[in-house]
Short mmCIF file of C-alpha atoms and ligand atoms in Angstrom, two decimals:
data_model
loop_
_atom_site.label_atom_id
_atom_site.label_comp_id
_atom_site.label_asym_id
_atom_site.label_seq_id
_atom_site.Cartn_x
_atom_site.Cartn_y
_atom_site.Cartn_z
CA MET O 1 0.39 117.48 110.22
CA SER O 2 3.67 117.90 112.05
CA SER O 3 5.68 114.84 112.97
CA PRO O 4 5.42 113.49 116.51
CA ILE O 5 7.89 114.33 119.25
CA ARG O 6 10.71 111.86 119.66
CA ALA O 7 12.85 111.93 122.79
CA GLY O 8 15.19 109.52 124.49
CA TYR O 9 18.43 108.71 126.25
CA ILE O 10 21.59 107.66 124.45
CA SER O 11 24.65 106.34 126.29
CA ILE O 12 28.09 106.88 124.88
CA VAL O 13 30.33 104.03 126.06
CA GLY O 14 33.78 102.64 125.31
CA ARG O 15 37.20 102.24 126.80
CA PRO O 16 39.17 105.27 127.99
CA ASN O 17 40.58 107.59 125.32
CA VAL O 18 38.63 106.47 122.26
CA GLY O 19 36.98 109.91 121.98
CA LYS O 20 33.64 109.66 123.78
CA SER O 21 33.71 113.15 125.29
CA THR O 22 34.99 114.69 122.10
CA LEU O 23 32.09 113.03 120.27
CA LEU O 24 29.57 114.40 122.74
CA ASN O 25 30.96 117.96 122.46
CA GLU O 26 30.91 117.79 118.64
CA LEU O 27 27.34 116.49 118.58
CA MET O 28 26.36 119.26 120.97
CA GLN O 29 28.47 121.84 119.13
CA GLN O 30 29.72 123.08 122.46
CA LYS O 31 31.74 121.85 125.36
CA VAL O 32 29.75 119.98 127.96
CA SER O 33 32.34 117.31 128.78
CA ILE O 34 36.06 117.83 129.28
CA THR O 35 38.60 115.96 127.16
CA SER O 36 42.31 115.23 127.07
CA LYS O 37 44.92 112.71 125.95
CA LYS O 38 44.98 111.20 129.42
CA ARG O 39 42.86 108.34 130.63
CA GLN O 40 40.41 109.02 133.46
CA THR O 41 39.63 112.56 132.30
CA THR O 42 35.87 111.94 132.54
CA ARG O 43 34.84 110.86 136.02
CA HIS O 44 31.11 111.32 136.13
CA ASN O 45 28.24 110.63 133.79
CA ILE O 46 27.74 113.93 131.96
CA ILE O 47 24.50 114.71 130.21
CA GLY O 48 24.28 116.72 127.02
CA ILE O 49 20.80 117.62 125.81
CA LYS O 50 20.24 118.41 122.12
CA THR O 51 16.82 119.58 121.05
CA GLU O 52 16.13 120.23 117.38
CA GLY O 53 12.73 120.46 115.79
CA ASN O 54 10.64 117.68 117.24
CA THR O 55 13.48 115.57 118.60
CA GLN O 56 15.36 115.66 121.82
CA LEU O 57 18.48 113.56 122.22
CA VAL O 58 19.75 113.20 125.75
CA PHE O 59 23.35 111.96 125.58
CA VAL O 60 25.04 110.44 128.55
CA ASP O 61 28.86 110.57 128.38
CA THR O 62 30.42 108.03 130.66
CA PRO O 63 33.83 107.51 132.17
CA GLY O 64 35.66 104.81 130.21
CA MET O 65 35.22 101.37 131.66
CA HIS O 66 38.44 100.37 133.28
CA LYS O 67 40.04 97.07 133.90
CA GLY O 68 41.19 96.73 137.46
CA GLN O 69 39.31 97.76 140.55
CA ASP O 70 42.34 98.93 142.43
CA SER O 71 41.33 102.30 143.87
CA ALA O 72 38.05 103.69 145.14
CA ILE O 73 37.91 106.18 142.26
CA ASN O 74 38.28 103.38 139.62
CA ARG O 75 35.47 101.45 141.29
CA TYR O 76 33.33 104.56 141.30
CA MET O 77 33.98 105.18 137.59
CA ASN O 78 33.15 101.61 136.60
CA ARG O 79 29.89 101.71 138.52
CA THR O 80 29.02 105.02 136.92
CA ALA O 81 29.73 103.74 133.40
CA SER O 82 27.79 100.46 133.93
CA SER O 83 24.72 102.23 135.21
CA ALA O 84 24.48 103.99 131.87
CA LEU O 85 23.73 100.71 130.07
CA GLN O 86 20.36 100.39 131.71
CA ASP O 87 17.21 102.26 130.91
CA VAL O 88 18.49 103.96 127.75
CA ASP O 89 16.97 104.01 124.28
CA ALA O 90 20.17 103.53 122.35
CA ILE O 91 23.89 102.99 122.99
CA VAL O 92 26.76 104.41 121.00
CA PHE O 93 29.79 102.15 121.41
CA VAL O 94 32.85 104.15 120.47
CA VAL O 95 35.84 102.20 119.20
CA ASP O 96 39.07 103.18 117.51
CA LYS O 97 39.56 102.93 113.74
CA ASP O 98 42.10 100.10 114.00
CA VAL O 99 42.92 99.33 117.64
CA TRP O 100 40.94 96.65 119.37
CA ASN O 101 42.18 95.45 122.78
CA ALA O 102 41.13 93.68 125.94
CA GLU O 103 39.46 96.78 127.27
CA ASP O 104 37.24 97.06 124.19
CA GLU O 105 36.51 93.37 124.59
CA ALA O 106 35.37 93.96 128.21
CA VAL O 107 32.93 96.66 127.09
CA LEU O 108 31.69 94.42 124.30
CA GLU O 109 30.86 91.68 126.79
CA ARG O 110 28.58 94.06 128.68
CA LEU O 111 26.82 95.07 125.47
CA LYS O 112 25.89 91.57 124.40
CA ASN O 113 22.91 91.44 126.73
CA VAL O 114 21.45 94.92 126.43
CA ASN O 115 18.00 95.22 124.95
CA CYS O 116 18.25 98.49 123.07
CA PRO O 117 19.81 99.30 119.69
CA VAL O 118 23.63 99.55 119.65
CA ILE O 119 25.48 101.67 117.14
CA ILE O 120 29.25 101.27 116.85
CA ALA O 121 30.94 104.56 116.07
CA VAL O 122 34.31 103.73 114.56
CA ASN O 123 36.23 106.88 115.50
CA LYS O 124 39.38 108.74 114.48
CA ILE O 125 39.01 107.90 110.78
CA ASP O 126 40.84 111.19 110.06
CA GLN O 127 43.97 109.28 110.99
CA LEU O 128 43.55 106.74 108.20
CA ARG O 129 45.20 107.10 104.83
CA SER O 130 42.27 105.50 103.08
CA VAL O 131 38.77 104.44 104.10
CA ASN O 132 39.57 101.07 102.64
CA ASP O 133 41.91 100.50 105.56
CA LEU O 134 38.76 100.26 107.73
CA LEU O 135 37.41 97.17 106.01
CA PRO O 136 39.07 94.38 107.97
CA HIS O 137 38.26 96.04 111.32
CA VAL O 138 34.70 96.71 110.33
CA GLY O 139 34.29 93.10 109.27
CA ARG O 140 35.55 91.87 112.60
CA LEU O 141 33.32 94.28 114.50
CA SER O 142 30.19 93.17 112.70
CA SER O 143 30.89 89.55 113.44
CA LEU O 144 31.54 90.40 117.14
CA LEU O 145 28.25 92.28 117.55
CA PRO O 146 26.03 91.30 114.59
CA GLN O 147 22.98 93.27 115.78
CA ALA O 148 24.89 96.57 115.85
CA GLU O 149 24.94 99.13 113.06
CA LEU O 150 28.28 100.67 112.19
CA VAL O 151 29.14 104.29 111.44
CA PRO O 152 32.70 105.47 110.73
CA VAL O 153 33.26 108.97 112.15
CA SER O 154 35.85 111.49 113.17
CA ALA O 155 34.64 113.14 116.34
CA LEU O 156 37.52 115.59 116.26
CA ARG O 157 36.87 116.78 112.71
CA GLY O 158 33.11 116.33 112.86
CA ASN O 159 33.09 113.86 109.93
CA ASN O 160 29.96 111.83 109.33
CA LEU O 161 28.32 112.86 112.58
CA ASP O 162 25.14 113.74 110.61
CA SER O 163 24.75 110.09 109.65
CA LEU O 164 25.22 109.03 113.25
CA GLU O 165 22.70 111.57 114.44
CA SER O 166 20.07 110.61 111.85
CA LEU O 167 20.42 106.99 112.81
CA LEU O 168 19.97 107.87 116.47
CA ILE O 169 16.88 109.98 115.82
CA GLU O 170 15.26 106.95 114.10
CA LYS O 171 15.83 104.93 117.24
CA MET O 172 14.20 107.37 119.62
CA PRO O 173 10.76 106.49 120.93
CA GLU O 174 7.75 108.74 120.33
CA SER O 175 6.94 110.75 123.37
CA PRO O 176 4.10 113.09 124.43
CA GLU O 177 6.65 115.71 125.43
CA PHE O 178 10.35 116.53 125.74
CA ILE O 179 12.24 115.14 128.70
CA TYR O 180 14.04 118.42 129.48
CA PRO O 181 13.07 122.01 128.67
CA GLU O 182 14.03 122.89 125.10
CA ASP O 183 16.74 125.37 126.00
CA GLN O 184 18.53 123.22 128.55
CA ILE O 185 21.87 121.75 127.41
CA THR O 186 23.04 119.85 130.49
CA ASP O 187 21.77 118.79 133.89
CA ARG O 188 24.88 120.11 135.57
CA SER O 189 25.15 123.39 137.46
CA LEU O 190 27.53 126.10 136.33
CA ARG O 191 29.40 125.49 139.55
CA PHE O 192 30.01 121.88 138.55
CA MET O 193 31.02 122.89 135.03
CA ALA O 194 33.49 125.42 136.48
CA ALA O 195 35.17 122.72 138.55
CA GLU O 196 35.35 120.43 135.51
CA ILE O 197 36.84 123.14 133.28
CA VAL O 198 39.58 123.93 135.82
CA ARG O 199 40.29 120.19 136.02
CA GLU O 200 40.56 119.95 132.24
CA LYS O 201 43.22 122.65 132.15
CA ILE O 202 45.14 120.94 134.93
CA VAL O 203 45.10 117.63 133.11
CA ARG O 204 46.09 119.23 129.83
CA LEU O 205 48.78 121.58 131.19
CA SER O 206 50.47 119.41 133.70
CA GLY O 207 51.49 116.88 131.06
CA ASP O 208 52.53 113.53 132.44
CA GLU O 209 54.14 115.03 135.53
CA LEU O 210 51.02 114.96 137.60
CA PRO O 211 49.02 111.81 138.25
CA TYR O 212 45.30 112.04 137.89
CA GLN O 213 44.62 112.31 141.58
CA THR O 214 43.62 115.93 141.61
CA THR O 215 40.21 117.23 142.33
CA VAL O 216 38.73 120.69 142.20
CA GLU O 217 36.24 122.16 144.67
CA ILE O 218 34.46 125.41 143.97
CA GLU O 219 34.55 127.35 147.23
CA GLU O 220 32.80 130.43 145.95
CA TYR O 221 30.56 131.07 142.94
CA LYS O 222 29.01 134.54 142.90
CA GLU O 223 27.07 136.04 140.04
CA THR O 224 26.19 139.65 139.49
CA SER O 225 24.90 141.22 136.31
CA LYS O 226 28.44 142.29 135.34
CA LEU O 227 30.73 139.63 136.74
CA VAL O 228 30.96 136.02 137.87
CA THR O 229 33.46 135.53 140.72
CA ILE O 230 34.75 132.02 141.22
CA SER O 231 37.23 130.59 143.76
CA ALA O 232 38.50 127.13 142.92
CA LEU O 233 40.41 124.99 145.34
CA VAL O 234 42.62 122.30 143.79
CA LEU O 235 43.37 119.37 146.07
CA VAL O 236 46.49 117.31 145.42
CA GLU O 237 47.97 114.44 147.35
CA ARG O 238 51.54 115.57 147.95
CA GLU O 239 53.66 118.64 148.46
CA GLY O 240 55.66 117.74 145.31
CA GLN O 241 52.47 117.72 143.23
CA LYS O 242 51.59 121.15 144.53
CA ARG O 243 55.00 122.45 143.35
CA ILE O 244 54.43 120.92 139.88
CA LEU O 245 51.01 122.50 139.59
CA ILE O 246 52.21 125.91 140.64
CA GLY O 247 55.20 125.75 138.33
CA GLU O 248 58.20 128.00 138.18
CA LYS O 249 57.33 131.41 139.59
CA GLY O 250 53.67 130.37 139.45
CA ASP O 251 53.71 130.19 135.66
CA ARG O 252 51.69 127.02 135.33
CA ILE O 253 48.96 127.86 137.75
CA LYS O 254 48.60 131.23 136.04
CA GLN O 255 48.18 129.57 132.68
CA ILE O 256 45.65 127.10 134.09
CA GLY O 257 43.66 130.00 135.55
CA CYS O 258 43.85 132.01 132.34
CA ASP O 259 42.73 129.14 130.04
CA ALA O 260 39.93 128.15 132.40
CA ARG O 261 38.73 131.75 132.67
CA MET O 262 38.46 132.04 128.88
CA ASP O 263 36.30 128.89 128.66
CA LEU O 264 34.18 130.02 131.58
CA GLU O 265 33.55 133.41 129.98
CA LYS O 266 32.25 131.62 126.89
CA LEU O 267 30.11 129.32 128.97
CA THR O 268 28.59 132.01 131.21
CA ASP O 269 28.58 134.73 128.56
CA SER O 270 29.91 137.09 131.18
CA LYS O 271 33.17 138.46 132.55
CA VAL O 272 34.71 136.04 134.98
CA MET O 273 37.14 136.57 137.84
CA LEU O 274 38.73 133.25 138.76
CA ASN O 275 41.01 132.51 141.71
CA VAL O 276 42.71 129.14 141.79
CA TRP O 277 44.30 127.80 145.01
CA VAL O 278 46.24 124.62 145.55
CA LYS O 279 46.14 122.60 148.75
CA VAL O 280 47.60 119.26 149.80
CA LYS O 281 45.14 116.65 151.04
CA SER O 282 46.70 113.23 151.21
CA GLY O 283 45.15 109.90 150.27
CA TRP O 284 41.76 111.07 149.06
CA SER O 285 41.47 108.99 145.90
CA ASP O 286 41.65 105.81 147.89
CA ASP O 287 39.15 106.63 150.53
CA GLU O 288 35.44 106.23 149.75
CA ARG O 289 34.35 108.64 152.46
CA ALA O 290 36.66 111.39 151.30
CA LEU O 291 35.37 110.83 147.76
CA ARG O 292 31.81 111.30 148.86
CA SER O 293 32.62 114.43 150.78
CA LEU O 294 33.93 115.84 147.52
CA GLY O 295 30.78 115.11 145.60
CA PHE O 296 31.61 111.70 144.16
CA ASP O 297 28.37 110.16 145.33
CA ASP O 298 26.72 107.41 143.32
CA ASP O 299 24.87 109.59 140.91
CA GLY O 300 27.91 111.76 140.68
CA LYS O 301 26.27 115.17 140.79
P1 GDP H 401 37.36 109.64 126.11
O1 GDP H 401 38.25 109.20 127.20
O2 GDP H 401 36.82 108.46 125.36
O3 GDP H 401 36.26 110.60 126.56
O4 GDP H 401 38.29 110.43 125.03
P2 GDP H 401 38.43 112.00 124.78
O5 GDP H 401 37.23 112.55 124.10
O6 GDP H 401 38.87 112.66 126.04
O7 GDP H 401 39.58 111.98 123.67
C1 GDP H 401 40.83 111.35 123.90
C2 GDP H 401 41.86 111.89 122.92
O8 GDP H 401 41.52 111.47 121.57
C3 GDP H 401 41.86 113.42 122.88
O9 GDP H 401 43.23 113.82 122.78
C4 GDP H 401 41.09 113.76 121.65
O10 GDP H 401 41.47 114.98 121.04
C5 GDP H 401 41.45 112.61 120.70
N1 GDP H 401 40.37 112.34 119.71
C6 GDP H 401 39.04 112.18 119.93
N2 GDP H 401 38.37 111.97 118.78
C7 GDP H 401 39.27 112.02 117.78
C8 GDP H 401 39.22 111.88 116.34
O11 GDP H 401 38.17 111.72 115.71
N3 GDP H 401 40.40 111.99 115.67
C9 GDP H 401 41.60 112.19 116.31
N4 GDP H 401 42.69 112.25 115.53
N5 GDP H 401 41.70 112.34 117.63
C10 GDP H 401 40.57 112.24 118.39
MG1 MG H 402 35.75 111.25 128.41
#
């Protein structure tokens, strides 16, 4: 007799920059969530669906939980991340291999009262000289959250992710059927993914010169059998930011477009024509209404 179907939701939580989105992409073996060295790269809950054999794991990648509720976008991201602690079948709490700070502490507080299994993924172990260096940190973590199981991993190098995945599969409830169709990998539209990919290139290529207040709107998304045509509008807050983004003789915006197009061609499995425009729209990140008009509604789709 074949084994029963197991299917469930798994939230990936942790402070900004510990590697949550990298972990999701590695588990999925493809990019569903954008990543960078900067905080606030992930703004929405992103779902990655992995179906193998009789199991379906539905991962929810969350924006890091932030301290401070200063701007509307930070409040939105905290709400989004918190909602992912409810109604899930397991939680992966991602922490760094040796750094533990007040932001980790704040996430831990929220995990003390959840009623599903918690697995702590101790990430970035590729940066350690020896695994023995992990011991003091691991000891502290297990006393902080005694009910949690611990798995050391490197999301970037893909180390030990098999152990993490097997552990997660054990935690999934039996189910009469899969939650999503077997061939579906995310709940997001290609249009949404296109905007996210353009935003990833902006965050990566504009270095520290540009604050995170940029957003990308897809004005056109047209698909024919031979070609996908996409027009992306990048909104920044000030004229100076527009100049930074465009770069000298348009070099930077060209590079952003070129990198994004390559990713989009992989994603759509088609030739892509991508136009990227930059426009100044002041004050949007601090205005709830403007946020909503750009698609930052509560379920973030
Ligand atoms: P998030 O904010 O938690 O989603 O973090 P990201 O996934 O965007 O990653 C933040 C940064 O950490 C990126 O520069 C990643 O390349 C890097 N990173 C993630 N996982 C690892 C890892 O296992 N090892 C190392 N060395 N770097 C990692
Ligand atoms: Mg992220």
